[in-house]
GROMACS .gro file of C-alpha atoms in nm:
model
  232
    1MET     CA    1   2.896   5.548   9.263
    2THR     CA    2   3.132   5.834   9.249
    3ASN     CA    3   3.251   6.062   9.548
    4PHE     CA    4   3.040   6.427   9.461
    5LYS     CA    5   2.765   6.547   9.605
    6LYS     CA    6   2.493   6.487   9.352
    7LYS     CA    7   2.255   6.786   9.289
    8ILE     CA    8   1.843   6.661   9.338
    9GLY     CA    9   1.562   6.833   9.266
   10ILE     CA   10   1.270   6.815   9.460
   11THR     CA   11   0.906   6.918   9.438
   12LEU     CA   12   0.691   7.121   9.667
   13ARG     CA   13   0.363   7.127   9.776
   14VAL     CA   14   0.097   7.429   9.775
   15THR     CA   15  -0.012   7.480  10.126
   16ASP     CA   16  -0.263   7.800  10.285
   17GLU     CA   17  -0.076   8.002  10.538
   18LYS     CA   18  -0.387   8.115  10.703
   19LYS     CA   19  -0.200   8.333  10.996
   20TYR     CA   20  -0.076   8.539  10.706
   21VAL     CA   21  -0.320   8.470  10.437
   22GLU     CA   22  -0.101   8.341  10.128
   23LYS     CA   23  -0.006   8.037  10.030
   24ARG     CA   24   0.340   7.880  10.050
   25ASP     CA   25   0.590   7.642   9.866
   26SER     CA   26   0.625   7.425  10.174
   27LEU     CA   27   0.783   7.002  10.241
   28SER     CA   28   0.901   6.840  10.575
   29HIS     CA   29   1.179   6.916  10.694
   30ASP     CA   30   1.267   6.554  10.723
   31TRP     CA   31   1.314   6.574  10.344
   32SER     CA   32   1.631   6.859  10.368
   33GLY     CA   33   1.784   6.650  10.588
   34PHE     CA   34   1.766   6.263  10.506
   35LEU     CA   35   1.874   6.433  10.124
   36GLU     CA   36   2.189   6.544  10.318
   37LYS     CA   37   2.268   6.212  10.537
   38ILE     CA   38   2.275   6.063  10.184
   39GLU     CA   39   2.523   6.315  10.050
   40CYS     CA   40   2.281   6.519   9.826
   41ILE     CA   41   2.222   6.887   9.764
   42PRO     CA   42   1.834   6.931   9.793
   43ILE     CA   43   1.691   7.155   9.488
   44PHE     CA   44   1.417   7.298   9.579
   45ILE     CA   45   1.186   7.354   9.262
   46PRO     CA   46   0.929   7.645   9.370
   47ASN     CA   47   0.560   7.614   9.183
   48THR     CA   48   0.514   7.974   9.024
   49ILE     CA   49   0.830   8.011   8.815
   50THR     CA   50   0.691   8.090   8.479
   51ASN     CA   51   0.979   7.981   8.229
   52LYS     CA   52   1.009   7.651   8.392
   53GLU     CA   53   1.214   7.451   8.107
   54GLU     CA   54   1.453   7.753   8.143
   55PHE     CA   55   1.497   7.715   8.544
   56LEU     CA   56   1.532   7.382   8.489
   57ASN     CA   57   1.776   7.387   8.308
   58GLU     CA   58   1.978   7.598   8.473
   59ILE     CA   59   1.918   7.400   8.793
   60ASN     CA   60   2.140   7.102   8.632
   61VAL     CA   61   2.032   6.819   8.873
   62GLN     CA   62   2.135   6.514   8.875
   63GLY     CA   63   1.786   6.392   8.922
   64PHE     CA   64   1.464   6.443   9.023
   65ILE     CA   65   1.232   6.326   9.330
   66LEU     CA   66   0.816   6.368   9.287
   67SER     CA   67   0.776   6.433   9.625
   68GLY     CA   68   0.412   6.329   9.813
   69GLY     CA   69   0.135   6.526   9.942
   70ASP     CA   70  -0.162   6.700   9.802
   71ASN     CA   71  -0.414   6.541   9.499
   72ILE     CA   72  -0.399   6.586   9.157
   73ASN     CA   73  -0.611   6.900   9.039
   74ASP     CA   74  -0.576   7.001   9.423
   75SER     CA   75  -0.346   7.275   9.340
   76PRO     CA   76  -0.305   7.358   8.934
   77GLU     CA   77   0.080   7.528   9.028
   78ARG     CA   78   0.235   7.224   9.165
   79ASP     CA   79   0.054   6.998   8.907
   80SER     CA   80   0.171   7.233   8.594
   81THR     CA   81   0.519   7.232   8.773
   82GLU     CA   82   0.515   6.847   8.765
   83LYS     CA   83   0.373   6.842   8.448
   84ALA     CA   84   0.725   7.038   8.320
   85ILE     CA   85   0.943   6.832   8.520
   86ILE     CA   86   0.847   6.471   8.351
   87GLU     CA   87   0.873   6.631   8.098
   88PHE     CA   88   1.165   6.750   8.148
   89GLY     CA   89   1.330   6.431   8.300
   90ILE     CA   90   1.177   6.230   8.002
   91LYS     CA   91   1.332   6.452   7.701
   92ASN     CA   92   1.695   6.520   7.856
   93LYS     CA   93   1.686   6.078   8.030
   94ILE     CA   94   1.718   6.266   8.408
   95PRO     CA   95   1.621   6.036   8.663
   96LEU     CA   96   1.262   6.066   8.849
   97PHE     CA   97   1.156   5.890   9.162
   98GLY     CA   98   0.792   5.991   9.208
   99ILE     CA   99   0.666   5.900   9.569
  100CYS     CA  100   0.306   5.843   9.613
  101ARG     CA  101   0.140   6.148   9.480
  102GLY     CA  102   0.462   6.142   9.255
  103MET     CA  103   0.373   5.841   9.159
  104GLN     CA  104   0.044   5.916   9.070
  105VAL     CA  105   0.154   6.208   8.902
  106LEU     CA  106   0.385   6.013   8.662
  107THR     CA  107   0.040   5.826   8.614
  108VAL     CA  108  -0.141   6.022   8.479
  109SER     CA  109   0.128   6.212   8.241
  110GLN     CA  110   0.089   5.899   8.027
  111GLY     CA  111  -0.309   5.928   7.988
  112ILE     CA  112  -0.361   5.665   8.281
  113PRO     CA  113  -0.653   5.720   8.522
  114LEU     CA  114  -0.661   5.724   8.926
  115TYR     CA  115  -0.882   5.546   9.151
  116ILE     CA  116  -1.028   5.896   9.315
  117ASP     CA  117  -1.035   5.746   9.622
  118ILE     CA  118  -0.988   5.368   9.725
  119LYS     CA  119  -1.210   5.385  10.027
  120HIS     CA  120  -1.528   5.413   9.803
  121GLU     CA  121  -1.413   5.232   9.513
  122LEU     CA  122  -1.232   4.927   9.631
  123GLY     CA  123  -1.397   4.922   9.970
  124ILE     CA  124  -1.029   4.959  10.116
  125LYS     CA  125  -0.971   5.149  10.439
  126ASN     CA  126  -0.735   5.508  10.293
  127ARG     CA  127  -0.414   5.436  10.399
  128ARG     CA  128  -0.266   5.642  10.718
  129TYR     CA  129   0.072   5.505  10.801
  130THR     CA  130  -0.057   5.164  10.674
  131LEU     CA  131   0.245   4.907  10.686
  132ASP     CA  132   0.129   4.712  10.357
  133LEU     CA  133   0.262   4.425  10.228
  134VAL     CA  134   0.382   4.467   9.866
  135SER     CA  135   0.416   4.181   9.619
  136VAL     CA  136   0.631   4.185   9.305
  137ASN     CA  137   0.450   4.068   9.042
  138ASP     CA  138   0.755   4.064   8.755
  139GLU     CA  139   1.036   3.832   8.846
  140ASN     CA  140   1.255   4.013   8.626
  141SER     CA  141   1.175   4.387   8.708
  142LEU     CA  142   1.379   4.669   8.880
  143ILE     CA  143   1.184   4.639   9.230
  144LYS     CA  144   1.250   4.208   9.250
  145SER     CA  145   1.639   4.308   9.140
  146LEU     CA  146   1.689   4.609   9.395
  147MET     CA  147   1.478   4.401   9.712
  148LYS     CA  148   1.631   4.101   9.624
  149LYS     CA  149   1.298   3.919   9.741
  150SER     CA  150   0.943   3.929   9.619
  151LYS     CA  151   0.762   4.069   9.901
  152PHE     CA  152   0.839   4.380  10.132
  153ARG     CA  153   0.619   4.610  10.374
  154GLY     CA  154   0.637   4.979  10.251
  155VAL     CA  155   0.459   5.254  10.494
  156GLU     CA  156   0.128   5.385  10.297
  157LEU     CA  157  -0.048   5.726  10.321
  158HIS     CA  158  -0.291   5.793  10.036
  159HIS     CA  159  -0.631   5.730   9.948
  160GLN     CA  160  -0.529   5.736   9.531
  161GLY     CA  161  -0.351   5.529   9.359
  162LEU     CA  162  -0.284   5.391   8.951
  163HIS     CA  163  -0.696   5.261   8.815
  164VAL     CA  164  -0.539   4.869   8.804
  165PRO     CA  165  -0.829   4.733   8.582
  166TYR     CA  166  -0.830   4.993   8.333
  167PHE     CA  167  -0.413   4.975   8.323
  168LEU     CA  168  -0.449   4.596   8.271
  169LYS     CA  169  -0.744   4.655   8.026
  170HIS     CA  170  -0.553   4.842   7.795
  171ILE     CA  171  -0.192   4.754   7.820
  172GLU     CA  172  -0.087   4.746   7.473
  173ASN     CA  173  -0.098   5.168   7.518
  174TRP     CA  174   0.206   5.130   7.720
  175PRO     CA  175   0.415   4.951   7.585
  176HIS     CA  176   0.732   5.086   7.795
  177LEU     CA  177   0.544   5.058   8.106
  178ASN     CA  178   0.539   4.788   8.354
  179LEU     CA  179   0.356   4.737   8.658
  180THR     CA  180   0.569   4.511   8.868
  181ALA     CA  181   0.388   4.532   9.261
  182THR     CA  182   0.106   4.558   9.398
  183SER     CA  183  -0.029   4.531   9.734
  184ASN     CA  184  -0.375   4.423   9.852
  185GLY     CA  185  -0.436   4.172   9.641
  186GLY     CA  186  -0.314   4.304   9.381
  187LYS     CA  187  -0.630   4.611   9.382
  188ILE     CA  188  -0.353   4.904   9.456
  189GLY     CA  189  -0.046   4.941   9.207
  190GLU     CA  190   0.223   5.013   9.437
  191VAL     CA  191   0.539   4.992   9.174
  192LEU     CA  192   0.517   5.130   8.778
  193GLU     CA  193   0.851   5.153   8.584
  194PHE     CA  194   0.906   5.322   8.255
  195SER     CA  195   1.133   5.078   8.049
  196ASN     CA  196   1.255   5.316   7.815
  197ARG     CA  197   1.429   5.626   8.106
  198PRO     CA  198   1.543   5.575   8.409
  199VAL     CA  199   1.196   5.643   8.575
  200LEU     CA  200   1.038   5.456   8.905
  201GLY     CA  201   0.721   5.554   9.086
  202VAL     CA  202   0.600   5.385   9.418
  203GLN     CA  203   0.272   5.459   9.578
  204PHE     CA  204   0.388   5.380   9.938
  205HIS     CA  205   0.648   5.604  10.142
  206PRO     CA  206   0.987   5.476  10.101
  207GLU     CA  207   1.151   5.771  10.278
  208TYR     CA  208   0.864   5.678  10.596
  209THR     CA  209   1.040   5.313  10.566
  210PHE     CA  210   1.282   5.197  10.727
  211GLY     CA  211   1.611   4.875  10.594
  212LYS     CA  212   1.655   4.781  10.333
  213VAL     CA  213   1.333   4.930  10.112
  214ARG     CA  214   1.483   5.268  10.204
  215GLN     CA  215   1.836   5.183  10.108
  216ASN     CA  216   1.793   5.001   9.811
  217LEU     CA  217   1.515   5.276   9.652
  218PHE     CA  218   1.714   5.536   9.700
  219LYS     CA  219   2.061   5.388   9.581
  220TRP     CA  220   1.878   5.312   9.256
  221LEU     CA  221   1.808   5.730   9.217
  222LEU     CA  222   2.162   5.823   9.356
  223ASN     CA  223   2.347   5.555   9.087
  224LYS     CA  224   2.150   5.681   8.793
  225ALA     CA  225   2.216   6.004   8.923
  226CYS     CA  226   2.582   5.922   8.858
  227GLU     CA  227   2.510   5.816   8.533
  228ASN     CA  228   2.362   6.089   8.454
  229LYS     CA  229   2.616   6.306   8.590
  230THR     CA  230   2.907   6.148   8.355
  231GLN     CA  231   2.698   6.220   8.095
  232LEU     CA  232   2.633   6.605   8.130
   0.00000   0.00000   0.00000
């Protein structure tokens, strides 16, 4: 990696501020400190920009993080913003890293449905800071090359997820996608890789997962951001 600081765009959740009776874009304070620590300049992407493509062009980031929080369809403003980011990132080959909801947004962007509630549909308890065992099912995958092992632990915080049986049944529709890791006996998709773009989605939270899992995943994003910078 080179020594310049990478500008990383990060998406925001929409929250209702009861005290002031207004909607706000928000993000955990942990993110800005974490991104600064790994020598990134965080660029927070508001959800109410009208001309989204113009804005995304102007901020000139080297990568995007599609952050967690909210369900899809909870906030149309965020849904449309992240849809625009995915289209912009794929079009311009800018690295995209989807975390939890971020992986789900990537999933839906490709026409793949979600489990709406894993407890109701799969009989699996909704994940609340659960440390799940993630199993890699493709020895030639990106996630295997990053983790250097076939099983690792990831912190989970979700109740939705990629509909694994639907994806596997219709897999010929997505030759550019690979579901390379799962948990809970193969029922929950944990890693979605794009073979034709620098795009990666993980259902678990690497920002909450310590050690090599967090280190190697964000190292991938930074390396891809460096590559993108040199191509500009």
